[in-house]
Coordinates of C-alpha atoms and ligand atoms in Angstrom, one line a residue:
M2 CA -94.1 -85.4 51.8
Q3 CA -97.5 -86.6 51.2
S4 CA -96.7 -83.0 48.8
S5 CA -93.9 -83.9 47.1
K6 CA -95.5 -88.1 46.3
K7 CA -98.5 -86.3 44.8
F8 CA -96.5 -83.7 43.0
K9 CA -94.2 -87.1 41.7
K10 CA -96.9 -88.6 40.7
T11 CA -98.3 -84.6 38.6
L12 CA -95.5 -85.3 36.9
F13 CA -95.4 -88.7 35.8
F14 CA -98.8 -87.9 34.4
L15 CA -98.2 -85.1 32.0
G16 CA -95.1 -86.9 30.5
G17 CA -97.4 -89.3 30.3
M18 CA -99.2 -87.3 28.1
V19 CA -96.5 -85.3 26.4
L20 CA -95.5 -88.4 25.7
L21 CA -98.8 -90.2 24.2
F22 CA -99.6 -87.0 22.5
T23 CA -96.1 -86.7 20.1
L24 CA -97.1 -90.7 19.5
F25 CA -100.2 -89.5 18.4
I26 CA -98.9 -86.3 16.4
F27 CA -96.8 -89.1 14.6
L28 CA -99.0 -91.6 14.2
M29 CA -101.2 -88.8 12.0
G30 CA -98.6 -88.5 10.2
T31 CA -98.1 -91.7 9.4
G32 CA -101.5 -91.7 8.0
F33 CA -102.4 -94.5 10.2
F34 CA -106.0 -92.9 11.2
D35 CA -106.7 -92.5 7.9
K36 CA -107.1 -96.2 6.7
K37 CA -109.9 -97.3 6.9
T38 CA -109.8 -100.2 4.5
L39 CA -112.7 -98.6 2.7
A40 CA -114.2 -101.6 0.2
V41 CA -115.2 -100.1 -2.7
T42 CA -117.7 -102.7 -5.0
P43 CA -116.8 -102.8 -8.6
P44 CA -119.8 -102.5 -10.9
S45 CA -120.9 -106.0 -12.6
N46 CA -119.0 -103.9 -15.7
A47 CA -116.2 -102.6 -14.0
M48 CA -113.7 -102.6 -16.4
Y49 CA -110.5 -104.3 -15.4
L50 CA -113.2 -107.0 -16.1
D51 CA -112.9 -106.2 -19.7
N52 CA -110.8 -107.9 -21.4
T53 CA -110.3 -105.6 -24.6
K54 CA -108.3 -102.8 -22.3
P55 CA -104.8 -102.9 -21.8
I56 CA -103.3 -104.9 -18.9
E57 CA -102.3 -101.6 -17.4
V58 CA -106.1 -100.3 -17.1
R59 CA -107.3 -103.3 -16.0
V60 CA -104.4 -103.5 -12.7
A61 CA -105.4 -99.9 -12.3
N62 CA -109.5 -99.9 -12.1
L63 CA -108.6 -103.4 -9.7
L64 CA -106.4 -101.4 -7.7
S65 CA -108.8 -98.8 -6.7
Y66 CA -111.0 -101.4 -5.9
M67 CA -108.7 -103.5 -2.7
T68 CA -108.6 -102.9 0.6
L69 CA -105.2 -103.0 2.4
E70 CA -105.8 -106.1 3.3
E71 CA -106.5 -107.6 0.1
K72 CA -103.0 -106.3 -1.1
V73 CA -101.2 -107.3 1.1
G74 CA -103.5 -110.8 0.8
Q75 CA -102.3 -111.0 -2.7
M76 CA -98.5 -110.7 -1.8
T77 CA -98.8 -113.8 0.4
L78 CA -97.6 -117.4 -1.1
V79 CA -98.5 -120.1 0.5
E80 CA -97.8 -124.0 0.6
K81 CA -100.8 -125.7 0.0
N82 CA -100.4 -128.2 3.8
S83 CA -99.3 -124.8 5.8
V84 CA -104.0 -123.5 4.6
K85 CA -105.0 -124.1 8.5
T86 CA -108.7 -124.0 7.3
L87 CA -109.6 -123.8 3.0
S88 CA -111.6 -121.1 4.2
D89 CA -108.3 -118.6 5.0
I90 CA -108.0 -119.5 1.0
S91 CA -110.7 -115.9 0.7
S92 CA -110.9 -114.5 3.5
Y93 CA -107.5 -113.2 3.7
N94 CA -106.9 -112.9 -0.3
F95 CA -104.3 -114.7 -1.1
G96 CA -102.2 -114.2 -3.7
G97 CA -101.6 -118.1 -4.7
L98 CA -100.3 -121.3 -3.2
L99 CA -97.4 -123.8 -4.4
S100 CA -97.4 -127.1 -3.1
G101 CA -93.4 -127.4 -2.2
S102 CA -92.3 -130.3 -4.6
G103 CA -93.7 -133.6 -2.7
A104 CA -96.4 -132.4 -1.7
K105 CA -99.5 -133.9 -3.9
P106 CA -103.2 -134.6 -3.2
E107 CA -104.1 -137.3 -1.5
I108 CA -105.0 -139.5 -4.3
N109 CA -101.4 -138.4 -6.2
T110 CA -103.4 -138.4 -10.1
V111 CA -103.9 -135.8 -12.8
A112 CA -108.1 -136.1 -11.5
G113 CA -106.7 -136.1 -7.4
W114 CA -105.1 -132.6 -8.2
R115 CA -107.1 -131.3 -10.6
E116 CA -109.9 -131.9 -7.5
M117 CA -107.7 -130.1 -5.0
I118 CA -106.9 -126.8 -6.8
L119 CA -110.6 -126.9 -8.7
S120 CA -111.5 -126.2 -4.3
Y121 CA -108.8 -124.3 -3.8
Q122 CA -109.7 -121.9 -7.1
A123 CA -113.3 -122.2 -5.9
E124 CA -112.1 -121.0 -2.6
A125 CA -110.8 -118.1 -4.2
Q126 CA -113.7 -117.1 -5.9
N127 CA -115.9 -116.7 -2.9
S128 CA -113.9 -113.6 -1.7
R129 CA -115.3 -110.3 -2.2
L130 CA -112.9 -109.4 -5.1
A131 CA -112.9 -113.0 -6.0
I132 CA -108.9 -113.0 -8.3
P133 CA -108.2 -116.5 -9.6
L134 CA -105.3 -117.4 -7.7
F135 CA -101.8 -118.7 -8.8
Y136 CA -101.1 -122.5 -8.5
G137 CA -97.3 -122.8 -8.7
V138 CA -95.4 -126.5 -8.9
D139 CA -91.5 -127.1 -9.6
A140 CA -92.1 -128.4 -12.7
V141 CA -88.7 -128.1 -13.9
H142 CA -88.4 -131.5 -15.7
G143 CA -92.4 -131.8 -16.8
H144 CA -94.9 -131.9 -14.2
A145 CA -92.3 -134.8 -12.6
H146 CA -94.5 -135.1 -9.4
V147 CA -97.7 -137.7 -11.2
P148 CA -97.0 -140.5 -11.5
G149 CA -97.2 -141.6 -15.2
L150 CA -97.3 -138.0 -16.5
T151 CA -93.8 -137.5 -18.6
V152 CA -90.7 -137.0 -17.2
F153 CA -88.6 -134.4 -19.4
P154 CA -84.6 -135.3 -19.2
H155 CA -82.7 -132.4 -16.6
A156 CA -82.3 -129.8 -17.7
I157 CA -78.1 -130.2 -18.4
G158 CA -80.0 -132.8 -20.4
L159 CA -81.7 -130.3 -22.7
G160 CA -78.8 -128.0 -22.1
A161 CA -76.4 -130.5 -24.5
T162 CA -79.3 -131.2 -26.8
D163 CA -78.7 -127.3 -27.5
N164 CA -82.0 -127.2 -29.7
P165 CA -83.9 -124.8 -28.7
Q166 CA -86.5 -126.2 -31.2
L167 CA -87.1 -128.7 -28.8
V168 CA -87.0 -127.9 -25.1
E169 CA -89.6 -125.2 -26.4
A170 CA -91.6 -127.8 -27.5
V171 CA -90.7 -130.1 -23.6
A172 CA -91.9 -127.3 -22.1
K173 CA -95.4 -126.1 -24.7
A174 CA -96.6 -130.3 -23.6
T175 CA -95.1 -129.9 -19.9
A176 CA -97.7 -126.9 -19.6
E177 CA -100.7 -129.0 -21.0
E178 CA -99.8 -131.5 -18.6
L179 CA -99.9 -129.0 -15.7
S180 CA -103.2 -127.2 -16.9
L181 CA -104.3 -131.1 -17.6
T182 CA -104.1 -130.5 -12.8
G183 CA -105.4 -127.0 -12.8
V184 CA -101.7 -126.0 -12.0
N185 CA -100.8 -122.4 -13.6
W186 CA -97.8 -121.5 -12.4
S187 CA -94.4 -123.7 -12.6
F188 CA -91.2 -122.2 -10.5
S189 CA -89.3 -123.1 -13.6
P190 CA -86.5 -122.3 -16.0
N191 CA -83.7 -122.4 -14.4
L192 CA -81.1 -119.5 -15.5
D193 CA -78.9 -120.6 -12.7
Q194 CA -75.2 -121.3 -14.0
P195 CA -72.7 -124.0 -12.2
Q196 CA -68.9 -122.9 -11.5
D197 CA -68.4 -126.1 -9.1
M198 CA -70.3 -129.9 -10.1
R199 CA -70.5 -129.9 -5.9
W200 CA -73.3 -128.0 -6.3
G201 CA -75.9 -129.8 -6.3
R202 CA -78.5 -127.9 -8.2
V203 CA -76.3 -128.3 -11.1
Y204 CA -78.5 -130.9 -12.8
E205 CA -80.7 -127.7 -12.2
T206 CA -80.0 -126.0 -15.2
F207 CA -79.1 -125.3 -18.5
S208 CA -75.3 -124.5 -19.1
D209 CA -72.8 -122.5 -17.0
D210 CA -72.0 -120.9 -21.0
P211 CA -74.1 -117.0 -20.1
L212 CA -75.4 -117.5 -24.5
L213 CA -76.6 -121.1 -24.5
V214 CA -78.0 -120.1 -21.0
S215 CA -80.2 -117.3 -22.3
K216 CA -81.1 -119.6 -25.7
L217 CA -82.9 -122.2 -23.9
G218 CA -83.7 -119.8 -20.7
S219 CA -86.4 -117.9 -23.5
A220 CA -87.5 -121.0 -25.6
Y221 CA -88.3 -122.4 -22.1
I222 CA -89.9 -119.5 -21.2
R223 CA -91.8 -119.2 -24.9
G224 CA -93.0 -122.8 -25.2
L225 CA -94.1 -122.5 -21.3
Q226 CA -96.1 -119.6 -22.0
D227 CA -97.4 -119.8 -25.8
K228 CA -101.6 -119.1 -25.7
N229 CA -101.7 -120.9 -29.7
D230 CA -104.1 -123.5 -30.0
S231 CA -106.6 -122.2 -27.0
K232 CA -103.3 -123.7 -25.3
V233 CA -103.7 -122.2 -21.7
P234 CA -100.4 -120.5 -20.8
V235 CA -98.4 -121.6 -18.0
L236 CA -96.4 -118.5 -16.5
A237 CA -92.9 -119.6 -15.9
T238 CA -90.6 -117.9 -13.3
V239 CA -87.5 -117.7 -14.2
K240 CA -85.2 -117.9 -11.0
H241 CA -83.2 -117.7 -9.3
Y242 CA -81.8 -114.2 -9.1
V243 CA -79.5 -113.8 -9.3
G244 CA -75.4 -115.5 -9.6
L245 CA -76.1 -118.9 -8.3
G246 CA -73.7 -121.8 -9.7
G247 CA -71.3 -118.7 -8.8
M248 CA -71.2 -119.7 -5.2
Q249 CA -68.1 -120.3 -3.3
W250 CA -67.9 -124.2 -1.9
N251 CA -68.6 -124.3 2.4
T252 CA -69.3 -120.7 2.9
S253 CA -73.2 -122.4 2.3
L254 CA -75.5 -120.2 4.7
N255 CA -77.6 -123.3 6.0
K256 CA -75.6 -125.1 8.2
N257 CA -76.6 -128.5 6.4
F258 CA -74.9 -127.8 2.9
K259 CA -71.2 -126.7 1.3
I260 CA -72.4 -124.6 -1.4
D261 CA -75.7 -124.9 -2.3
Q262 CA -77.1 -121.2 -0.6
G263 CA -74.1 -120.2 0.0
V264 CA -72.0 -116.4 -1.3
T265 CA -72.4 -115.5 -5.0
P266 CA -67.9 -113.7 -4.9
A267 CA -68.8 -112.6 -9.0
D268 CA -67.6 -108.4 -9.1
E269 CA -70.6 -106.3 -10.6
A270 CA -68.6 -106.5 -13.9
T271 CA -69.5 -110.3 -13.7
L272 CA -72.9 -110.0 -12.8
W273 CA -73.8 -107.8 -16.4
T274 CA -71.2 -110.0 -18.5
V275 CA -71.7 -113.7 -17.3
Y276 CA -75.5 -113.8 -14.7
L277 CA -77.5 -111.1 -15.7
P278 CA -77.7 -111.8 -19.9
P279 CA -80.0 -114.9 -20.0
F280 CA -82.6 -113.1 -17.8
A281 CA -82.4 -109.9 -19.9
E282 CA -83.3 -112.5 -22.3
A283 CA -85.4 -114.0 -20.3
I284 CA -87.1 -110.3 -19.9
D285 CA -87.0 -109.4 -23.8
N286 CA -89.4 -113.3 -23.9
G287 CA -92.0 -112.7 -21.6
A288 CA -90.3 -113.7 -18.7
L289 CA -93.5 -112.2 -15.5
S290 CA -92.4 -114.2 -13.0
V291 CA -88.7 -114.0 -10.7
M292 CA -87.4 -116.0 -8.1
A293 CA -84.8 -114.1 -6.3
G294 CA -81.9 -116.4 -5.1
L295 CA -81.1 -117.5 -1.6
N296 CA -77.7 -117.0 -2.0
T297 CA -75.8 -114.4 -1.1
W298 CA -74.3 -110.8 -2.8
G299 CA -71.6 -109.3 -1.1
D300 CA -73.0 -109.1 2.4
K301 CA -76.0 -109.1 1.5
R302 CA -78.9 -112.0 0.9
L303 CA -80.2 -111.5 -3.0
V304 CA -83.6 -110.4 -1.2
L305 CA -82.3 -107.2 0.7
Q306 CA -80.8 -105.9 -2.0
K307 CA -82.5 -103.9 -3.3
Y308 CA -79.7 -102.9 -6.2
L309 CA -79.7 -105.8 -7.9
L310 CA -84.1 -106.8 -7.0
T311 CA -85.1 -102.2 -7.9
D312 CA -82.4 -101.0 -9.5
V313 CA -81.4 -103.3 -11.7
L314 CA -83.6 -105.9 -12.7
K315 CA -87.4 -103.4 -12.5
E316 CA -85.6 -100.7 -13.7
E317 CA -83.0 -100.5 -15.8
L318 CA -84.3 -104.1 -17.2
N319 CA -87.5 -102.9 -17.6
F320 CA -89.0 -105.8 -15.8
K321 CA -93.1 -105.6 -16.3
G322 CA -93.5 -109.1 -13.9
F323 CA -93.2 -109.7 -10.4
V324 CA -90.3 -110.7 -7.7
V325 CA -91.3 -113.8 -5.3
S326 CA -89.4 -114.3 -3.5
D327 CA -87.8 -118.7 -2.7
W328 CA -89.1 -121.1 0.1
Y329 CA -88.9 -119.4 3.0
G330 CA -86.2 -116.8 1.9
V331 CA -87.6 -113.4 3.0
Y332 CA -86.8 -115.5 7.0
E333 CA -84.4 -118.0 6.6
G334 CA -81.8 -116.8 8.5
R335 CA -83.4 -113.3 10.1
K336 CA -84.4 -113.6 13.8
N337 CA -86.9 -110.4 13.8
L338 CA -89.5 -111.4 10.7
F339 CA -91.5 -108.5 11.1
L340 CA -87.8 -106.3 10.2
A341 CA -87.1 -109.4 7.8
T342 CA -91.0 -108.6 5.6
V343 CA -90.3 -104.5 5.7
Q344 CA -86.3 -104.7 4.4
A345 CA -87.6 -107.6 1.3
V346 CA -91.1 -106.0 0.7
N347 CA -89.1 -102.5 0.3
A348 CA -86.2 -103.9 -1.5
G349 CA -88.1 -105.0 -4.1
V350 CA -89.8 -108.7 -3.2
D351 CA -93.2 -108.5 -4.5
M352 CA -94.7 -111.6 -3.4
V353 CA -93.4 -114.1 -0.9
M354 CA -93.4 -117.4 -0.6
L355 CA -93.9 -117.0 3.1
P356 CA -93.9 -120.9 2.9
F357 CA -95.8 -121.3 6.1
D358 CA -97.9 -119.1 8.8
Y359 CA -99.5 -116.2 6.9
Q360 CA -101.4 -114.8 9.0
S361 CA -98.2 -112.9 11.1
F362 CA -97.4 -112.1 7.5
L363 CA -100.4 -110.3 6.7
T364 CA -100.2 -109.3 10.3
N365 CA -96.4 -108.0 10.4
M366 CA -97.3 -106.3 6.7
K367 CA -100.2 -104.1 7.4
W368 CA -98.0 -102.7 10.8
A369 CA -95.1 -101.9 8.3
N370 CA -97.7 -99.9 6.6
R371 CA -99.4 -97.9 9.3
L372 CA -96.4 -97.1 10.7
G373 CA -94.8 -95.8 7.7
L374 CA -92.5 -98.7 7.3
I375 CA -93.7 -100.1 4.2
S376 CA -95.3 -97.2 2.1
D377 CA -98.5 -97.7 0.8
A378 CA -96.7 -96.7 -3.1
R379 CA -94.4 -99.7 -2.0
I380 CA -97.3 -102.2 -2.2
D381 CA -99.8 -100.7 -5.0
E382 CA -96.2 -101.1 -6.8
A383 CA -96.2 -104.8 -6.3
V384 CA -100.2 -105.4 -6.0
G385 CA -100.0 -104.0 -9.7
R386 CA -97.0 -106.1 -10.9
I387 CA -98.0 -109.6 -9.5
L388 CA -102.6 -108.4 -11.1
Y389 CA -100.2 -107.6 -14.4
A390 CA -99.2 -111.1 -13.9
K391 CA -103.0 -112.3 -13.6
F392 CA -104.2 -110.1 -16.4
A393 CA -101.4 -111.0 -18.5
M394 CA -102.1 -114.7 -17.8
G395 CA -105.9 -114.7 -19.1
L396 CA -107.1 -116.1 -15.6
F397 CA -109.5 -114.0 -15.5
D398 CA -110.8 -114.4 -18.3
Q399 CA -110.7 -118.1 -18.3
A400 CA -113.7 -119.5 -18.2
S401 CA -114.2 -121.3 -15.1
E402 CA -113.3 -124.9 -15.0
T403 CA -115.3 -127.4 -12.9
S404 CA -115.3 -130.7 -14.2
V405 CA -112.3 -133.0 -11.9
A406 CA -112.9 -135.7 -14.3
E407 CA -109.6 -137.5 -15.5
K408 CA -107.2 -136.2 -18.9
N409 CA -105.9 -138.6 -20.8
I410 CA -102.0 -136.9 -21.3
N411 CA -101.5 -136.2 -25.3
P412 CA -99.2 -139.3 -26.0
D413 CA -97.2 -137.2 -28.0
H414 CA -95.8 -136.5 -24.9
K415 CA -94.1 -140.0 -24.4
A416 CA -92.6 -139.9 -28.0
L417 CA -91.1 -136.3 -27.4
A418 CA -89.1 -136.7 -24.6
R419 CA -87.8 -139.4 -26.6
Q420 CA -86.1 -137.8 -28.8
A421 CA -84.3 -135.5 -26.2
V422 CA -83.4 -138.4 -23.9
S423 CA -81.8 -139.2 -26.8
E424 CA -80.5 -135.6 -27.9
S425 CA -79.4 -135.6 -24.4
L426 CA -76.6 -138.6 -25.1
V427 CA -72.7 -137.0 -25.1
L428 CA -70.9 -139.4 -26.4
L429 CA -67.2 -139.1 -25.1
K430 CA -65.4 -142.1 -25.4
N431 CA -65.7 -144.5 -29.0
T432 CA -62.7 -147.4 -29.1
N433 CA -62.6 -149.1 -32.7
E434 CA -66.1 -147.6 -33.5
I435 CA -68.1 -149.6 -31.1
L436 CA -71.0 -147.2 -31.4
P437 CA -73.8 -147.7 -32.6
L438 CA -73.4 -151.0 -31.9
S439 CA -73.6 -153.6 -34.8
G440 CA -76.3 -155.6 -36.2
N441 CA -73.8 -158.3 -34.9
V442 CA -74.6 -158.2 -31.8
K443 CA -75.9 -161.3 -30.9
H444 CA -75.5 -161.5 -26.9
I445 CA -75.0 -158.7 -24.4
Q446 CA -74.9 -158.3 -20.6
V447 CA -76.3 -155.0 -18.9
A448 CA -75.2 -154.3 -15.2
G449 CA -74.8 -151.0 -13.3
S450 CA -76.8 -150.1 -10.3
A451 CA -79.0 -147.1 -13.2
A452 CA -79.7 -149.4 -15.4
D453 CA -83.1 -150.8 -14.2
N454 CA -83.7 -148.1 -12.1
V455 CA -86.5 -145.1 -13.5
G456 CA -86.2 -143.1 -9.9
Q457 CA -82.7 -143.0 -10.6
Q458 CA -83.0 -142.3 -14.5
M459 CA -85.6 -139.5 -14.0
G460 CA -83.2 -137.8 -10.3
G461 CA -84.7 -135.6 -8.4
W462 CA -88.0 -133.4 -8.4
S463 CA -89.9 -136.9 -8.9
I464 CA -93.2 -138.0 -7.1
E465 CA -90.4 -137.4 -3.8
W466 CA -88.3 -134.3 -3.4
Q467 CA -85.3 -135.4 -3.5
G468 CA -86.7 -138.2 -5.9
V469 CA -87.8 -142.5 -5.4
D470 CA -86.1 -145.5 -6.1
G471 CA -86.8 -148.3 -8.4
N472 CA -89.2 -148.9 -11.0
W473 CA -92.7 -148.3 -10.1
P474 CA -93.5 -145.1 -11.5
E475 CA -96.3 -146.8 -14.0
G476 CA -95.8 -145.5 -18.0
S477 CA -92.0 -145.3 -17.1
T478 CA -89.4 -147.4 -19.0
S479 CA -85.5 -148.4 -17.8
I480 CA -82.4 -147.9 -20.2
L481 CA -82.5 -151.6 -19.5
A482 CA -86.4 -152.1 -21.0
G483 CA -85.5 -150.4 -23.8
I484 CA -82.6 -152.1 -24.5
K485 CA -84.3 -155.0 -24.0
A486 CA -87.6 -154.0 -26.2
R487 CA -85.0 -152.5 -29.4
A488 CA -82.7 -155.8 -28.7
G489 CA -85.7 -157.9 -30.1
Q490 CA -85.8 -161.5 -30.7
G491 CA -82.5 -162.6 -32.7
V492 CA -80.5 -160.8 -29.7
V493 CA -80.2 -162.2 -26.2
V494 CA -79.8 -159.4 -23.5
D495 CA -78.7 -160.6 -19.5
Y496 CA -79.0 -158.1 -17.3
N497 CA -77.4 -158.5 -13.6
L498 CA -77.1 -155.9 -11.6
Q499 CA -73.1 -156.7 -10.2
G500 CA -72.4 -157.9 -13.6
E501 CA -71.9 -161.5 -12.1
F502 CA -72.5 -163.4 -15.2
S503 CA -71.6 -167.2 -15.9
T504 CA -68.3 -166.9 -17.3
D505 CA -68.8 -170.1 -19.8
K506 CA -68.7 -167.6 -23.0
K507 CA -68.2 -164.4 -23.2
A508 CA -70.6 -161.8 -24.6
E509 CA -70.0 -159.9 -27.4
V510 CA -70.7 -155.9 -25.2
G511 CA -71.4 -155.5 -22.0
I512 CA -73.0 -152.1 -20.6
A513 CA -72.2 -150.5 -17.5
I514 CA -75.1 -148.1 -16.5
L515 CA -74.3 -146.4 -13.6
G516 CA -74.4 -143.4 -11.6
E517 CA -75.7 -141.0 -8.6
K518 CA -78.4 -141.9 -6.2
P519 CA -81.6 -139.3 -7.3
Y520 CA -80.8 -135.8 -4.7
S521 CA -82.2 -131.8 -5.0
E522 CA -80.6 -129.0 -3.6
G523 CA -77.7 -128.9 -0.5
W524 CA -78.8 -132.9 0.1
G525 CA -76.2 -133.2 -3.3
D526 CA -74.0 -131.2 -2.7
N527 CA -71.5 -133.6 -2.7
E528 CA -67.2 -133.0 -1.8
Y529 CA -66.5 -135.3 -3.9
P530 CA -68.5 -136.8 -7.3
T531 CA -67.1 -139.8 -8.5
I532 CA -68.9 -142.9 -9.3
S533 CA -69.4 -145.8 -6.6
Q534 CA -67.7 -148.7 -4.8
E535 CA -70.5 -151.3 -5.3
D536 CA -70.7 -149.5 -9.7
L537 CA -66.8 -149.5 -10.2
Q538 CA -67.3 -153.5 -9.4
A539 CA -69.7 -154.3 -12.1
I540 CA -67.4 -153.0 -14.6
E541 CA -64.9 -155.4 -13.8
A542 CA -67.0 -157.8 -13.5
L543 CA -68.4 -157.4 -16.5
K544 CA -64.9 -156.9 -18.2
K545 CA -64.3 -160.8 -16.8
T546 CA -67.5 -161.5 -18.9
S547 CA -68.2 -159.7 -22.0
E548 CA -65.4 -158.5 -25.3
Q549 CA -66.2 -154.8 -24.5
V550 CA -67.4 -152.4 -22.2
V551 CA -70.0 -149.4 -23.3
V552 CA -70.2 -147.9 -19.5
I553 CA -73.0 -145.3 -19.8
V554 CA -73.6 -142.1 -16.8
V555 CA -76.4 -141.6 -15.6
S556 CA -76.2 -138.4 -12.8
G557 CA -76.5 -134.7 -12.9
R558 CA -73.0 -133.6 -13.3
P559 CA -69.8 -134.5 -14.6
L560 CA -68.3 -137.6 -12.0
F561 CA -64.8 -137.5 -11.4
I562 CA -62.8 -140.6 -14.3
T563 CA -59.5 -139.4 -14.5
E564 CA -58.2 -143.3 -13.2
Q565 CA -61.0 -144.7 -15.1
L566 CA -61.2 -143.8 -18.4
A567 CA -58.7 -145.9 -19.8
D568 CA -60.7 -148.8 -19.0
F569 CA -64.2 -148.0 -20.4
D570 CA -63.9 -148.4 -24.6
A571 CA -67.2 -146.6 -24.6
L572 CA -68.0 -143.6 -22.6
V573 CA -72.1 -141.8 -22.8
I574 CA -73.4 -139.4 -21.2
A575 CA -77.2 -139.8 -21.0
W576 CA -77.9 -137.1 -17.5
L577 CA -80.6 -137.4 -16.2
P578 CA -83.1 -138.7 -18.6
G579 CA -86.3 -139.5 -16.7
S580 CA -88.5 -141.5 -17.5
E581 CA -88.6 -142.5 -21.2
G582 CA -84.9 -144.4 -21.4
E583 CA -85.9 -146.1 -24.8
G584 CA -84.8 -143.0 -26.0
V585 CA -80.6 -144.9 -25.1
A586 CA -81.1 -147.8 -27.0
D587 CA -82.4 -145.7 -30.2
V588 CA -79.1 -143.9 -29.9
L589 CA -76.7 -147.3 -29.1
F590 CA -78.3 -148.8 -31.1
G591 CA -78.1 -146.6 -34.1
D592 CA -81.3 -145.5 -35.1
Q593 CA -80.9 -142.8 -34.3
P594 CA -77.2 -140.5 -34.2
F595 CA -75.2 -138.7 -30.7
T596 CA -75.5 -135.1 -31.6
G597 CA -75.6 -134.0 -27.7
K598 CA -72.2 -131.6 -27.0
L599 CA -71.5 -131.4 -23.3
P600 CA -73.0 -128.4 -21.4
L601 CA -70.3 -127.7 -19.1
P602 CA -66.8 -128.6 -18.9
W603 CA -66.3 -131.9 -17.6
P604 CA -63.1 -131.7 -15.2
S605 CA -60.3 -134.5 -14.1
Q606 CA -60.0 -132.9 -10.7
L607 CA -60.6 -131.4 -7.8
S608 CA -58.0 -128.4 -7.9
Q609 CA -59.5 -126.8 -10.4
L610 CA -63.4 -126.5 -9.0
P611 CA -64.0 -123.5 -9.7
I612 CA -64.0 -123.5 -13.1
T613 CA -65.6 -120.0 -14.5
S614 CA -67.6 -118.9 -17.3
A615 CA -65.3 -118.5 -20.1
G616 CA -63.4 -122.2 -19.2
V617 CA -60.0 -120.9 -16.8
T618 CA -60.1 -123.3 -14.4
A619 CA -58.7 -123.1 -10.8
D620 CA -55.9 -124.4 -10.9
G621 CA -55.0 -123.2 -14.7
T622 CA -54.4 -126.9 -15.7
S623 CA -57.1 -128.3 -18.4
V624 CA -59.8 -130.3 -17.9
L625 CA -60.6 -133.7 -19.4
F626 CA -63.2 -132.8 -22.5
P627 CA -63.8 -129.1 -22.6
R628 CA -66.8 -127.4 -22.5
Y629 CA -69.0 -128.6 -26.3
F630 CA -66.7 -131.9 -26.8
S631 CA -68.1 -134.8 -28.6
L632 CA -67.4 -137.0 -30.4
Ligands
BGC702 C1 -86.3 -124.1 -4.8 C2 -86.5 -123.1 -5.4 C3 -88.2 -124.3 -5.4 C4 -88.8 -123.1 -3.8 C5 -90.4 -123.8 -4.3 C6 -86.5 -124.5 -3.4 O1 -86.3 -125.0 -2.1 O2 -84.7 -122.7 -3.8 O3 -85.6 -123.3 -6.5 O4 -89.2 -123.6 -6.6 O5 -88.2 -124.7 -3.3 O6 -90.7 -125.7 -4.0

């Protein structure tokens, strides 16, 4: 009895030893024990510090001094409110920080932002290799999170201008205002192509036409990354790679949404003819950062598509920059975060927008590497790409800024935004040529939810992620204020939100300025976007007291208006014009011409959705107005 117990024990012991030995041999094979994270100190004249050397040489040189920890740190992108203590920035060697939309400094001014970001950069300088940080924000229509800065029309309005010079100038002005606050990275331009206007991100896009998206997207990149006039370039990010806008209604993997974060059913040929061309053009125009979308293609989320991220983007399209995942994109819908990390990094994601828990990411990356699941070569490639962009944007060569003084914005930017508003207006109906308003008009009545509401005319991604309500953002002008200012002394401009005016004497013209309340992303997915009941009532009321009614639609996408159109004497689409409402009055009063064209088709009924980029509706019927229509 005793001896059989002893025998079993010995057997157990020997079995254990064999197992341990096998594990040891396996780990030896993976190089587990060789991974000494030896820190080699670079000499003071290290090659990577020499800006006369080619970028590739600088990257290889810097990589040669980096430890595994420093490398995986560079692959980490953290939301600023998730940084536990400031010193984590240097001890973990973060590659980048970001402000999620609405994540502002305590004092939301240019100086407040500057002070915040410079303190992060100073902390990064405390790390062994002092690699500067990328600091990213979503400047999708100007640096719109800071009250007082210039808020340009959202991309759909820029699409209506079809003016690449204007778009380049807008991006350049945006970069100037970003760099006043210390931001050196913007998650723009958006190259998505909406096929279904029910999607909450239509307004972030230029158009559903791959040619127009390519043209304006590249102009935007040139403007943002421009290095002339000693302007500090801001790194552009083209998003969302790839097939966003083509998702199918009711396929969202996010239970709160309907189409955002959904499945793109496009076949391979459509991918190459519709969705990939703007990215190819962007790469030719210097794009060095691409954001992988939260959509799914085939049976896999984009972040898991090695074919698209590595074979197509990096190899076929010859992309030299880095792939960044979208907000929580690597982990979204995954239970095993270790496996999710391994799969996304091996598929081709170079920088992970975590954006929260960085400690577990860093541990997972190190273990994945030690176990041979993510190779050294893959990590070097990812980090090399991130460093390439940092060198290309001059991050290592800029004199370190320390002044946190308030800076003035260039007043020309507001004039540029006003011009962009004017050029974005699309005239769809104009009975008796009521527009531009004649000099004989002496009495105007204005009504509607968007007439006197800067927050509404800015839309989402303005101050807050979901936008704001009201006229409080300083330095901005509502459309009503613009009309009043232009009408001047001799013209009476009455305003009432509901359009309720005295019926004693009819005004020559009533202007109903109406549209959508602000929204962002999937929160704007809307089964049937149309004019609200309140705004319809305002039009009805206005019709009783005005000879003719001009309707101005302030919205991020086409609205269903087929039944109401006959009631309007004139119809103008103003998209989401931003902070400079005067740009609308400039065109209404004829100081500027109507030049905008619809950047996407305007459907007449729900069954037409989705509409292909070739303009084919789902039910085969004709849309209300085709793409590029205008009077
Ligand atoms: C959006 C991206 C954006 C990112 C960072 C995500 O929710 O999908 O477009 O760049 O947040 O704010």
